[in-house]
Tab-separated table of C-alpha atoms (C1' of nucleotides) in Angstrom:
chain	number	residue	atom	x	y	z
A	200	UNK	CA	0.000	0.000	0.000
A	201	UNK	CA	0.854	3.606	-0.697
A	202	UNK	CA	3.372	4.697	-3.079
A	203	UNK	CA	6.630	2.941	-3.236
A	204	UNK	CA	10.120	4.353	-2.503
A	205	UNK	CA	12.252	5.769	-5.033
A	206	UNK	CA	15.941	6.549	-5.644
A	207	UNK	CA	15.927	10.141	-5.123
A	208	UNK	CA	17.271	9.863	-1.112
A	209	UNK	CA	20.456	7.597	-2.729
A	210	UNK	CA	20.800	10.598	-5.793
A	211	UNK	CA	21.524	12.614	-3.067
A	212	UNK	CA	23.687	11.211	-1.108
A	213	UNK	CA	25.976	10.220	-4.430
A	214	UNK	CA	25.574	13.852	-5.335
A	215	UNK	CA	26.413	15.340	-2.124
A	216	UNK	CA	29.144	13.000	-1.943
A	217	UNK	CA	30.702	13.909	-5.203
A	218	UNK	CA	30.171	18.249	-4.901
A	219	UNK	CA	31.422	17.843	-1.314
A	220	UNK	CA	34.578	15.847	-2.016
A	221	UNK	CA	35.684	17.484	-5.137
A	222	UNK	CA	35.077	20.781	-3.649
A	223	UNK	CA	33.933	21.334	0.038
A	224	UNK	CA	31.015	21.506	2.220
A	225	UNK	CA	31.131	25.335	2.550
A	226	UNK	CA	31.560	25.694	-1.188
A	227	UNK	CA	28.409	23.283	-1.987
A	228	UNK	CA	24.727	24.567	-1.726
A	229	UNK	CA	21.390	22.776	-0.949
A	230	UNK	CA	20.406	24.709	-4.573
A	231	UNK	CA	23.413	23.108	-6.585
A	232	UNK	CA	23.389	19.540	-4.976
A	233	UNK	CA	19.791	19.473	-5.882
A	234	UNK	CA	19.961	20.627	-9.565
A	235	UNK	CA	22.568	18.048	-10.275
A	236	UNK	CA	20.599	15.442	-8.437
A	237	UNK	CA	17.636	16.550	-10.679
A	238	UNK	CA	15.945	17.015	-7.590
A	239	UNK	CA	13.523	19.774	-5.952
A	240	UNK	CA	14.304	21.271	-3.252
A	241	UNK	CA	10.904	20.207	-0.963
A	242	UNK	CA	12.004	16.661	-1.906
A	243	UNK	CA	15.704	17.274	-0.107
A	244	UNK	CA	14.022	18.747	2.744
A	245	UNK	CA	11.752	15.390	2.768
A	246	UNK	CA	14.475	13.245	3.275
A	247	UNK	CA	17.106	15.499	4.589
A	248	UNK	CA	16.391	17.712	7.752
A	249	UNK	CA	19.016	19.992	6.680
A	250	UNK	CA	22.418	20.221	4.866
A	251	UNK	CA	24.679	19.354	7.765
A	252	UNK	CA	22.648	15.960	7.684
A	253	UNK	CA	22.780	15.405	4.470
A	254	UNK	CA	26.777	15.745	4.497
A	255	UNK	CA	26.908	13.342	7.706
A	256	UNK	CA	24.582	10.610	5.569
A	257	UNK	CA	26.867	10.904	2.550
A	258	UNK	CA	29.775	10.074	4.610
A	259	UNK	CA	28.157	7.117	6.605
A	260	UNK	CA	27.000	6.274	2.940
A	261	UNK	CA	30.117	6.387	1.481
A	262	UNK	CA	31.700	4.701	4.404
A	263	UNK	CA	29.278	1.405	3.920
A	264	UNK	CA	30.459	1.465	0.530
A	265	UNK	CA	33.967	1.356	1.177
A	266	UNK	CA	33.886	-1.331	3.792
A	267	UNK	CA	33.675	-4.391	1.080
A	268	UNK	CA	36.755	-2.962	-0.414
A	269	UNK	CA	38.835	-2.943	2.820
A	270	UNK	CA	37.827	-6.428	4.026
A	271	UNK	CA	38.926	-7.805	0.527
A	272	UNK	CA	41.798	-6.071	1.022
A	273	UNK	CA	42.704	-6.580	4.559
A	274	UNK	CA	41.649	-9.825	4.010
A	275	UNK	CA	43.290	-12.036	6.458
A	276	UNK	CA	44.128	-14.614	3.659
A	277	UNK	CA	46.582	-12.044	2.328
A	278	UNK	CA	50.104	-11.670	3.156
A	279	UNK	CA	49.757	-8.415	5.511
A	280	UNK	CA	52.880	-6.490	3.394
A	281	UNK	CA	50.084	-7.965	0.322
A	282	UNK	CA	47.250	-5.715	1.938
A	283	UNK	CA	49.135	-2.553	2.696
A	284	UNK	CA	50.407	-2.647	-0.751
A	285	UNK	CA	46.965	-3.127	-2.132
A	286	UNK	CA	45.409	-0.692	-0.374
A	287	UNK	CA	48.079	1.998	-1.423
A	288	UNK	CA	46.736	0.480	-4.802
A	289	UNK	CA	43.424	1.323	-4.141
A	290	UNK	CA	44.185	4.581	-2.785
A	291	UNK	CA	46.173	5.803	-5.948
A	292	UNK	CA	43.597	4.273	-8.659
A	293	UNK	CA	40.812	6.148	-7.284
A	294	UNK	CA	42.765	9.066	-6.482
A	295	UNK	CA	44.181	8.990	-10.480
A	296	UNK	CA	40.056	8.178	-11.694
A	297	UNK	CA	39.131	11.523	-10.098
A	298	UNK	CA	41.968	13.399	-11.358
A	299	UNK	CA	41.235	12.403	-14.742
A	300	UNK	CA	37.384	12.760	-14.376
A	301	UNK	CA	37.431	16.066	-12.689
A	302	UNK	CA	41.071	17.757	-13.160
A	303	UNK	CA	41.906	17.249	-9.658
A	304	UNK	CA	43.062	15.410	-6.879
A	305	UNK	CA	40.895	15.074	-4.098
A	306	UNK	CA	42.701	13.668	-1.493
A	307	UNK	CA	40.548	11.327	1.327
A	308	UNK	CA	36.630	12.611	1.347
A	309	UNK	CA	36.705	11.994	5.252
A	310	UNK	CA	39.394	13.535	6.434
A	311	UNK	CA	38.606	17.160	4.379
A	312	UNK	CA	35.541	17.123	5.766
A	313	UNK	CA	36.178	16.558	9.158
A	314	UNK	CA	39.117	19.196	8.589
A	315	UNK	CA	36.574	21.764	7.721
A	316	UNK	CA	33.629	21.172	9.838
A	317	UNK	CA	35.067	19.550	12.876
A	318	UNK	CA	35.544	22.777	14.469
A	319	UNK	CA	32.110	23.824	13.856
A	320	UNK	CA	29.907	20.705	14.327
A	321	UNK	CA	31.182	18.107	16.893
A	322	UNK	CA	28.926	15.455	15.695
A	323	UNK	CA	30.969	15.593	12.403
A	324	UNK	CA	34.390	15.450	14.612
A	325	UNK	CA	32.917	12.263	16.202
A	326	UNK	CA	31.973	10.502	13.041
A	327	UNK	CA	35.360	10.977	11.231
A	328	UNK	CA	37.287	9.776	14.673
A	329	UNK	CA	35.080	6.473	14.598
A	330	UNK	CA	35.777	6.373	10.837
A	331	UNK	CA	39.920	6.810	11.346
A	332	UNK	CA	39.231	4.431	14.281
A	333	UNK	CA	37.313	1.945	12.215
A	334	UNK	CA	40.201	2.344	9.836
A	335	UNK	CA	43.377	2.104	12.055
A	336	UNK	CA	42.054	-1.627	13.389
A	337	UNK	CA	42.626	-2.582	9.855
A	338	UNK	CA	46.123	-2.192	10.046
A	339	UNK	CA	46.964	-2.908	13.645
A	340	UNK	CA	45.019	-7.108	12.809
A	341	UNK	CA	47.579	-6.320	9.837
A	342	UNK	CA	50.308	-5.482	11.436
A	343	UNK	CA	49.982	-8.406	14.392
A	344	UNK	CA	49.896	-10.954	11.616
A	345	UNK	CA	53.279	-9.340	10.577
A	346	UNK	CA	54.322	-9.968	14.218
A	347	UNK	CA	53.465	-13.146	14.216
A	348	UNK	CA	55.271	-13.747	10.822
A	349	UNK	CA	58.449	-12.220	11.999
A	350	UNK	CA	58.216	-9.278	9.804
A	351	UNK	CA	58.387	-6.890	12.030
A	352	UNK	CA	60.175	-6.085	15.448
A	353	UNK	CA	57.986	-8.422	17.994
A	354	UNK	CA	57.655	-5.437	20.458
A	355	UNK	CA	56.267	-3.122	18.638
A	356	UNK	CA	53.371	-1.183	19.769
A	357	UNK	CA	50.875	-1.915	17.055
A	358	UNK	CA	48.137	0.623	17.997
A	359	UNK	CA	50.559	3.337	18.056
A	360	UNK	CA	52.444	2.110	14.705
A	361	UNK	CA	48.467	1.697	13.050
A	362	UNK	CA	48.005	5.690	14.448
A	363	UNK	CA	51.428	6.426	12.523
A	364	UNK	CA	51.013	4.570	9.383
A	365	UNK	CA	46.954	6.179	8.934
A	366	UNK	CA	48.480	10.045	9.812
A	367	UNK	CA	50.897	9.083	6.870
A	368	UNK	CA	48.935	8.117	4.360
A	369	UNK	CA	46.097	10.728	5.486
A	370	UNK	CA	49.228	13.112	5.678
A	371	UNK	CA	50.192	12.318	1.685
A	372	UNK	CA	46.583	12.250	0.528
A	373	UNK	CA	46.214	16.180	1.888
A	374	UNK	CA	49.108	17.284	-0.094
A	375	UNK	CA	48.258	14.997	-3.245
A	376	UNK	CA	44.995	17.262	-3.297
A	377	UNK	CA	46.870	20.529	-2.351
A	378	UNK	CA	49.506	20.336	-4.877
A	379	UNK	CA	46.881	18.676	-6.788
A	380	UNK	CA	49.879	16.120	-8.200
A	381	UNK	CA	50.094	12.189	-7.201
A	382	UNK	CA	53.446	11.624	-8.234
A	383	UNK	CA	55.181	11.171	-4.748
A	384	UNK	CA	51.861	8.702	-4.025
A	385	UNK	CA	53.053	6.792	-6.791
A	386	UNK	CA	56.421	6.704	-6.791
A	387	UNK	CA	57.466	6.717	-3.388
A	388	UNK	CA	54.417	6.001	-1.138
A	389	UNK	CA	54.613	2.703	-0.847
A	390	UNK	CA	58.643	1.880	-0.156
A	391	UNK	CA	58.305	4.988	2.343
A	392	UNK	CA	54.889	3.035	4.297
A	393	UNK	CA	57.054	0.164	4.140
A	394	UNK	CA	60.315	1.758	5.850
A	395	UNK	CA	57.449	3.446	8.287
A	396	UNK	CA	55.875	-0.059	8.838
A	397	UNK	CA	59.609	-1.302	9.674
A	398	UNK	CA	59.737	-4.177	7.116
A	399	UNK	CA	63.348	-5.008	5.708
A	400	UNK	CA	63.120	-5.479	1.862
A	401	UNK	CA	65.685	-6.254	-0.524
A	402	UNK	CA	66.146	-3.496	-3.300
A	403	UNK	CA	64.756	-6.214	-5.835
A	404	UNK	CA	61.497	-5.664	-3.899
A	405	UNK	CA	62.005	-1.614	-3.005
A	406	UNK	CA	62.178	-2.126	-6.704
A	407	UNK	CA	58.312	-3.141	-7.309
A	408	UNK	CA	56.743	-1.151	-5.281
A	409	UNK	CA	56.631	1.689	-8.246
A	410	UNK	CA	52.662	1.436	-9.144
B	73	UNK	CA	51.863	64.353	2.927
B	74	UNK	CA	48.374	63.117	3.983
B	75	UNK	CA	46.904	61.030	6.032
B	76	UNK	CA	49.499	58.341	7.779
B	77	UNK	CA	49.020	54.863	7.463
B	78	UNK	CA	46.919	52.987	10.250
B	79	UNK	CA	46.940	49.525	11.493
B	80	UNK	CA	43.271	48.605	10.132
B	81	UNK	CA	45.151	46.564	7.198
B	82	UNK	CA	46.869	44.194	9.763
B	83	UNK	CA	43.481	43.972	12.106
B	84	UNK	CA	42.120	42.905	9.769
B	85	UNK	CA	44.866	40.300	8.763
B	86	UNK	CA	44.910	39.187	12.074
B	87	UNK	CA	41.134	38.773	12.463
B	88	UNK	CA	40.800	36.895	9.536
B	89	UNK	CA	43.735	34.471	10.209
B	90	UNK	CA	41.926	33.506	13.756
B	91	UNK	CA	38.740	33.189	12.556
B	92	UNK	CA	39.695	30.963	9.149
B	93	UNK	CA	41.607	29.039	11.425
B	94	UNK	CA	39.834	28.282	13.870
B	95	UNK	CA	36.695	27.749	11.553
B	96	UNK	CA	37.239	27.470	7.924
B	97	UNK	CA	37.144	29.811	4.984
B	98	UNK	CA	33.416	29.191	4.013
B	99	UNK	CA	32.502	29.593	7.298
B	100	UNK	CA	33.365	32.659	8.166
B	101	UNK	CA	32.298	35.918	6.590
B	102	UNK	CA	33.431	38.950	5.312
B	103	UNK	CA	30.567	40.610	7.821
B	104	UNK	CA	32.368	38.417	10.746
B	105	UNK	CA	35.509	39.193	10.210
B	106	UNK	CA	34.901	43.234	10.039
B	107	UNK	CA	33.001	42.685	13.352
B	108	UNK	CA	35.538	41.050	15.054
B	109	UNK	CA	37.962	43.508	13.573
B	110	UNK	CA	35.997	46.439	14.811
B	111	UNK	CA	36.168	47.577	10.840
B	112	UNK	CA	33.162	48.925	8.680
B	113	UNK	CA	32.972	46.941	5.387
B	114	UNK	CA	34.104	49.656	3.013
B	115	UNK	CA	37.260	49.979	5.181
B	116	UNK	CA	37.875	46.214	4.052
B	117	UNK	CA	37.149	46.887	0.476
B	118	UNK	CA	39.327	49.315	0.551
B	119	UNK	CA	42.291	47.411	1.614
B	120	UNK	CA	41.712	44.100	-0.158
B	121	UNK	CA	39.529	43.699	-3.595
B	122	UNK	CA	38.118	40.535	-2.213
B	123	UNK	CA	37.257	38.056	0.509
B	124	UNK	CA	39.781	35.793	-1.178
B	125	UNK	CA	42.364	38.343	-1.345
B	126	UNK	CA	42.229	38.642	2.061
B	127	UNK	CA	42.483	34.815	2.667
B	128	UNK	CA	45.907	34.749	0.801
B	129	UNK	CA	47.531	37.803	2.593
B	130	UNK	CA	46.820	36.456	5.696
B	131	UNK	CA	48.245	33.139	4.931
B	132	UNK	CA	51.520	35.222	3.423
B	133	UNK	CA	51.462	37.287	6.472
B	134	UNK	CA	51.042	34.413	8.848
B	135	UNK	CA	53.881	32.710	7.253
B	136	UNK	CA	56.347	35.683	7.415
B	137	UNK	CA	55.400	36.129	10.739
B	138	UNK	CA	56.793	32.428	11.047
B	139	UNK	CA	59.754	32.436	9.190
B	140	UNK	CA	62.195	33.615	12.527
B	141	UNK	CA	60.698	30.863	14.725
B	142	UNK	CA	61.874	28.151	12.081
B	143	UNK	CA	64.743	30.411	11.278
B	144	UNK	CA	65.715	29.942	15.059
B	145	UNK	CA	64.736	26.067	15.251
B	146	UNK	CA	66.686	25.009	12.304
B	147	UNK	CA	69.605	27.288	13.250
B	148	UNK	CA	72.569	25.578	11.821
B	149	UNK	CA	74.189	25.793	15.215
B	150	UNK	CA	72.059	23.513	17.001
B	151	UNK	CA	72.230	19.651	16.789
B	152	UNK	CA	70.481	18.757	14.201
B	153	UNK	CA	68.350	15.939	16.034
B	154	UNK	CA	67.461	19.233	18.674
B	155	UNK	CA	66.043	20.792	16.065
B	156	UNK	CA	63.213	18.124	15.207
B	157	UNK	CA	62.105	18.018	18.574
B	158	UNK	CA	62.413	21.718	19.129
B	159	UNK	CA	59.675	21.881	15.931
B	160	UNK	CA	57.600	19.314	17.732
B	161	UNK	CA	57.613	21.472	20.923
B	162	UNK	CA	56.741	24.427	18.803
B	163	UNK	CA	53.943	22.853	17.512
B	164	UNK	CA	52.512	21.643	20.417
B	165	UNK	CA	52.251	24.444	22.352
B	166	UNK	CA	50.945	26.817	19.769
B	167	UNK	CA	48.545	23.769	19.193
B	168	UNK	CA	47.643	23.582	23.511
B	169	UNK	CA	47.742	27.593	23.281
B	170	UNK	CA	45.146	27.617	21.166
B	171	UNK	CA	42.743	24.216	22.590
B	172	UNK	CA	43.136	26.226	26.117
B	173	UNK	CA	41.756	29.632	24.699
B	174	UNK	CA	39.002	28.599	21.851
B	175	UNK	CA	38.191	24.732	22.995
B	176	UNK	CA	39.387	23.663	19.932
B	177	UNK	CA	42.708	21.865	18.328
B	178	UNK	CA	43.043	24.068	15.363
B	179	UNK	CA	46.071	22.161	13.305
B	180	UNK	CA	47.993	23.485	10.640
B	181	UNK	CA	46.086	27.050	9.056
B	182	UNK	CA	47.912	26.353	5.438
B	183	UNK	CA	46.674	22.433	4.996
B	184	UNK	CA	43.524	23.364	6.881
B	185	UNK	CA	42.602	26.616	3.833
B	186	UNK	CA	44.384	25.186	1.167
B	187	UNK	CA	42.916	21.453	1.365
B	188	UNK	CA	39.265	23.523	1.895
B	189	UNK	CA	40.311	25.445	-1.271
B	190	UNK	CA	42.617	24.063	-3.314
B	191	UNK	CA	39.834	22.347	-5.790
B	192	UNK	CA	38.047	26.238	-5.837
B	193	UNK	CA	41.331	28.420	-6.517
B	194	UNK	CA	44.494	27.109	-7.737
B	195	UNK	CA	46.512	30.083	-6.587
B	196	UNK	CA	45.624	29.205	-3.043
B	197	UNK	CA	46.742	25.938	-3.883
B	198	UNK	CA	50.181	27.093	-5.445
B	199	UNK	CA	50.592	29.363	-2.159
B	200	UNK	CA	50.299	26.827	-0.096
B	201	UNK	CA	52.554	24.527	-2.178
B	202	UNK	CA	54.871	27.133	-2.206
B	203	UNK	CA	54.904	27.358	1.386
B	204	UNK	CA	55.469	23.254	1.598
B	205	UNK	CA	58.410	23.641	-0.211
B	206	UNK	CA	59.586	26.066	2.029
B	207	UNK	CA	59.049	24.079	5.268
B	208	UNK	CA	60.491	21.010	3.722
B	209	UNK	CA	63.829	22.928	3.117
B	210	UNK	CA	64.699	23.089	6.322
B	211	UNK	CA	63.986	19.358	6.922
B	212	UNK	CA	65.801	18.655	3.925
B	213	UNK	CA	69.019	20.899	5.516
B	214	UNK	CA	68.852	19.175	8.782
B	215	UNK	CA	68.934	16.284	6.744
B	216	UNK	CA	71.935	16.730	5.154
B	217	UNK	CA	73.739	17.523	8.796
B	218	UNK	CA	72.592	14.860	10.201
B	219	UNK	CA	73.777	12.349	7.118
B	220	UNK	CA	77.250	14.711	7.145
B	221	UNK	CA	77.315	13.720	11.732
B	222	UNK	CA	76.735	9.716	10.556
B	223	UNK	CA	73.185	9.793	12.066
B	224	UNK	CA	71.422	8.378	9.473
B	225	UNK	CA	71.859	6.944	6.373
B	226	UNK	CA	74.181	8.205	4.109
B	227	UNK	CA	72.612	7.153	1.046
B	228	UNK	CA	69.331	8.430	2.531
B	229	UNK	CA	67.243	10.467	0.131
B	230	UNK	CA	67.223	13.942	1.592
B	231	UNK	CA	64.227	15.211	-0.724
B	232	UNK	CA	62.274	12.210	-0.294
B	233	UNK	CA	62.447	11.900	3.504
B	234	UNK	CA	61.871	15.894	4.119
B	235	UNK	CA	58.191	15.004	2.351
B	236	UNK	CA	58.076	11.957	4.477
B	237	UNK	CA	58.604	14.402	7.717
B	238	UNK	CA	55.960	16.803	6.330
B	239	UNK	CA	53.858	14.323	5.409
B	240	UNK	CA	53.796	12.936	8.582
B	241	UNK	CA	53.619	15.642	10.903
B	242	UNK	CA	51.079	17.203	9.068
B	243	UNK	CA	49.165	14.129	8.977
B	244	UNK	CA	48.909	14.316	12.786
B	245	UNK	CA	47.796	17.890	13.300
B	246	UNK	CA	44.948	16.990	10.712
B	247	UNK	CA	44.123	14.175	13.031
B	248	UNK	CA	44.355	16.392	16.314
B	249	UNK	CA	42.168	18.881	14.947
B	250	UNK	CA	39.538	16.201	13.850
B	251	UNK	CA	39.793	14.340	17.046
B	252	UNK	CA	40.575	17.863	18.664
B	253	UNK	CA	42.917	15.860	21.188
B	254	UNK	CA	46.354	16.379	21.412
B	255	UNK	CA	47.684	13.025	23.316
B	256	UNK	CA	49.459	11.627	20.409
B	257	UNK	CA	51.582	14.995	19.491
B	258	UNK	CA	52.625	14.890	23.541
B	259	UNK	CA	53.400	11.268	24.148
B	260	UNK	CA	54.133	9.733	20.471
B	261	UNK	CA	55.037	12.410	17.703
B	262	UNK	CA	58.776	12.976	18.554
B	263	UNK	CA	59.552	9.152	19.142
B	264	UNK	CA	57.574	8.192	15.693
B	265	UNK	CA	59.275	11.186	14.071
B	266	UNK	CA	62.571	10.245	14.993
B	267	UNK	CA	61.762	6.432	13.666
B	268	UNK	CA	60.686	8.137	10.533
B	269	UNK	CA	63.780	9.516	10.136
B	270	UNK	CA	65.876	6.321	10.832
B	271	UNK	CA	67.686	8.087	13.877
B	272	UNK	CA	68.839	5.062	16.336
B	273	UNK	CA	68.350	6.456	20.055
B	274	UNK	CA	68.782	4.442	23.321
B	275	UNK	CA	65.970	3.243	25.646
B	276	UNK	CA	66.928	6.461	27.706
B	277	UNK	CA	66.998	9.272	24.957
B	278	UNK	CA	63.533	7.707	24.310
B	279	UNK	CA	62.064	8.222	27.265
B	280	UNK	CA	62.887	12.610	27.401
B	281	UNK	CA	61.331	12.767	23.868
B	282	UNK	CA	57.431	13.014	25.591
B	283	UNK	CA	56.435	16.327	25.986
C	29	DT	C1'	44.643	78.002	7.446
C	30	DC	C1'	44.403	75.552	3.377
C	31	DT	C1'	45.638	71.750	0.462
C	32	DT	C1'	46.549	67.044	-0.260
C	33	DT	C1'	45.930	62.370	0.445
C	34	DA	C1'	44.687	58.196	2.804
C	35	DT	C1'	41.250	56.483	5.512
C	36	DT	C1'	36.665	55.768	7.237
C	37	DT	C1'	31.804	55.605	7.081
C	38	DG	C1'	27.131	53.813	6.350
C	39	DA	C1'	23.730	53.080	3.432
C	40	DC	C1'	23.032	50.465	-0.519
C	41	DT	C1'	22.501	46.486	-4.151
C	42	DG	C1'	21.482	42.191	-6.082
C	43	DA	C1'	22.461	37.571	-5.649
C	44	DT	C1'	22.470	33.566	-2.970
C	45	DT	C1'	21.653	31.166	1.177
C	46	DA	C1'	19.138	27.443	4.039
C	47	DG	C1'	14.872	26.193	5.025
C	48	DT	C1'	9.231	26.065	4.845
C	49	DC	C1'	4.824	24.540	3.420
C	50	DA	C1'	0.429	23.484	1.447
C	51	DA	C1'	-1.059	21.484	-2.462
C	52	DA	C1'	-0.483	18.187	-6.210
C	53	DT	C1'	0.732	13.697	-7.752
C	54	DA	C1'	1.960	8.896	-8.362
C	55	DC	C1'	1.307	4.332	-7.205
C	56	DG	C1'	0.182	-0.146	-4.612
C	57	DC	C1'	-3.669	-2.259	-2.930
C	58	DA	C1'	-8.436	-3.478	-1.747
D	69	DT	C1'	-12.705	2.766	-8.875
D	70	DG	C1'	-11.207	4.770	-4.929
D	71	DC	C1'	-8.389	4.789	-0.619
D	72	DG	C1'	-4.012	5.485	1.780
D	73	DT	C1'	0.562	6.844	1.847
D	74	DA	C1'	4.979	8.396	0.282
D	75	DT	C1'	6.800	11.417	-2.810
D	76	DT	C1'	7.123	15.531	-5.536
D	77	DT	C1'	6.395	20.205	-6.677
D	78	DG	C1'	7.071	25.200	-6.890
D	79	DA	C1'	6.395	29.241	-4.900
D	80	DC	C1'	7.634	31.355	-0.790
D	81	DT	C1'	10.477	33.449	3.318
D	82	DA	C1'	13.842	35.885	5.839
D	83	DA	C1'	18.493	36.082	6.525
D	84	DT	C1'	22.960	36.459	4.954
D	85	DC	C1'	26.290	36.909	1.419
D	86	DA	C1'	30.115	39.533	-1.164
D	87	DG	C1'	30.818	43.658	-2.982
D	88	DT	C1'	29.896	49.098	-4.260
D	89	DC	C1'	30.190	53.960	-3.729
D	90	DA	C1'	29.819	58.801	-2.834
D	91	DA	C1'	30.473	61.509	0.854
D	92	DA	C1'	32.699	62.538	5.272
D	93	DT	C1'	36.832	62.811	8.007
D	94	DA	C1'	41.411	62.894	9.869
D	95	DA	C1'	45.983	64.300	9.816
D	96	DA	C1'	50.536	65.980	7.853
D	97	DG	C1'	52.879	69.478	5.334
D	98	DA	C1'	52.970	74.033	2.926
DNA sequence: TCTTTATTTGACTGATTAGTCAAATACGCA
DNA sequence: TGCGTATTTGACTAATCAGTCAAATAAAGA
């Protein structure tokens, strides 16, 4: 009974997503997510309460959608120096998509978001810290299979190592989208995680880890 | 001959670099920042042809204005390893300054604008970039001493690891300011830093490197 | 005191902003 | 066919936005 659901709530949250990202919240309006979205604006304000929600649901949305990708790649059936390399991978494909699509880097959607709002909306500051924390538990299972394995110094402190290696990446991503250029991402990210991380590699592998 | 010069141009300099930072650009306003500034809005116009303008002399002054402190850090007469952890201290306690007086971790004011605008205005983004650069030259110098003192590595790549170190550090005042928490830059960001450079240090020189 | 020049003022515009709301509409179901 | 419900529409605020401008003012030098 009554009339069925539609796609318009997801159009806007792809939308929003995509402005948001490859510009920023303050630089995005209600008016210009909706024309894109080919929606109204009484239909936002159906589904949305207002536009700090909206930008909140985009990231949880976006979040769910990444999730797949990270368990495939943190997969535990994986050689852990396998994931991190993968997920640098991942990073740098999407990251090189955009570029081409849109004529610019735009560097992790979380963390410019939180930059920018997290001093005006704690809620927002909360979400991206569960996000990095959601994140940084990735690599520390990671990085105790490399324990385990012998990779890597037995003692280290792996939740402080997983803080270190997420603040790098995050770190590179920011200046990929400032300087709007991913060479260092793909030339040097990866050997330079991997001297982070602690592993020992022979210059045959340094050698590989070019993308 | 005429009127003399008054200090309305650097009020309103000032203002504007407080209230971007601690906010963002899109959220504050030209209206906000003449209030603040205790400046009527043709006195603004008159000094700067836009809100942008404005944005990018503060971020010029700002940097200036920084230019002796790291001038005096990196001072070629201190050990070179002092000079890292004399940044670190810097940072910190402009970072605590600033959490005690406006509740908030505020992180670095050039990623903070120029990952907000780098997408809207590429010469905000080649500022900032510019600035980068900058910074990294005195890692990279440090660098060099300590390869030249048999600290590190002497085949170490001085360019490379300076963006590591700027990478990194900036990675973690993004963090701070989304988590607005300081813990890791007081108990973990001079240790990892040091690691990150590939310094060897004793159980003992360890344990001074907490703030 | 008068001229010169930089500075300051405040009222103004026109566009854009987020958000509201009552009415219209589409559709599944009985 | 008609009922019930979710969705869509478009016109509507009221506030805020960046930016303009002619006139007023303040001070230093002649």
């Amino acid at each position: 009974m009554g009339r069925p659901p539609t796609n318009t709530k997801l159009r806007l949250l792809e939308t929003a997503h995509e402005l948001i990202w490859r510009n920023s919240y303050g630089a995005v309006s209600v008016d210009g997510i909706c024309e894109k979205a080919n929606v109204k604006k009484g239909s936002f304000y159906h589904y949305f309460p207002s536009k700090a929600d909206l930008a909140i649901a985009s990231i949880d949305w976006w979040m769910t959608n990444t999730i797949p990708f990270l368990d495939d790649i943190f997969s535990p059936s994986r050689h852990p120096i396998d994931r991190f390399t993968l997920l640098i991978d991942f990073i740098y494909e999407k990251q090189e998509d955009m570029r081409i699509e849109f004529g610019q880097v735009c560097g992790c959607p979380f963390i410019t978001l939180g930059s920018e709002l997290a001093a005006q909306d704690e809620v927002i500051g909360a979400k991206i810290s569960a996000i990095t924390q959601q994140k940084m538990s990735y690599y520390e299972n990671a990085l105790r299979d490399m324990i385990a394995m012998g990779l890597i110094d037995k003692n280290a402190d792996v939740k402080l190592k997983a803080e270190e290696i997420y603040a790098f990446i995050t770190g590179n991503m920011m200046l990929a989208r400032i300087k709007n250029d991913l060479k260092f991402m793909k030339t040097s990210l990866k050997p330079s995680l991997m001297n982070l991380i602690g592993v020992q590699l022979t210059t045959e592998d340094l050698k590989k880890l070019t993308i």
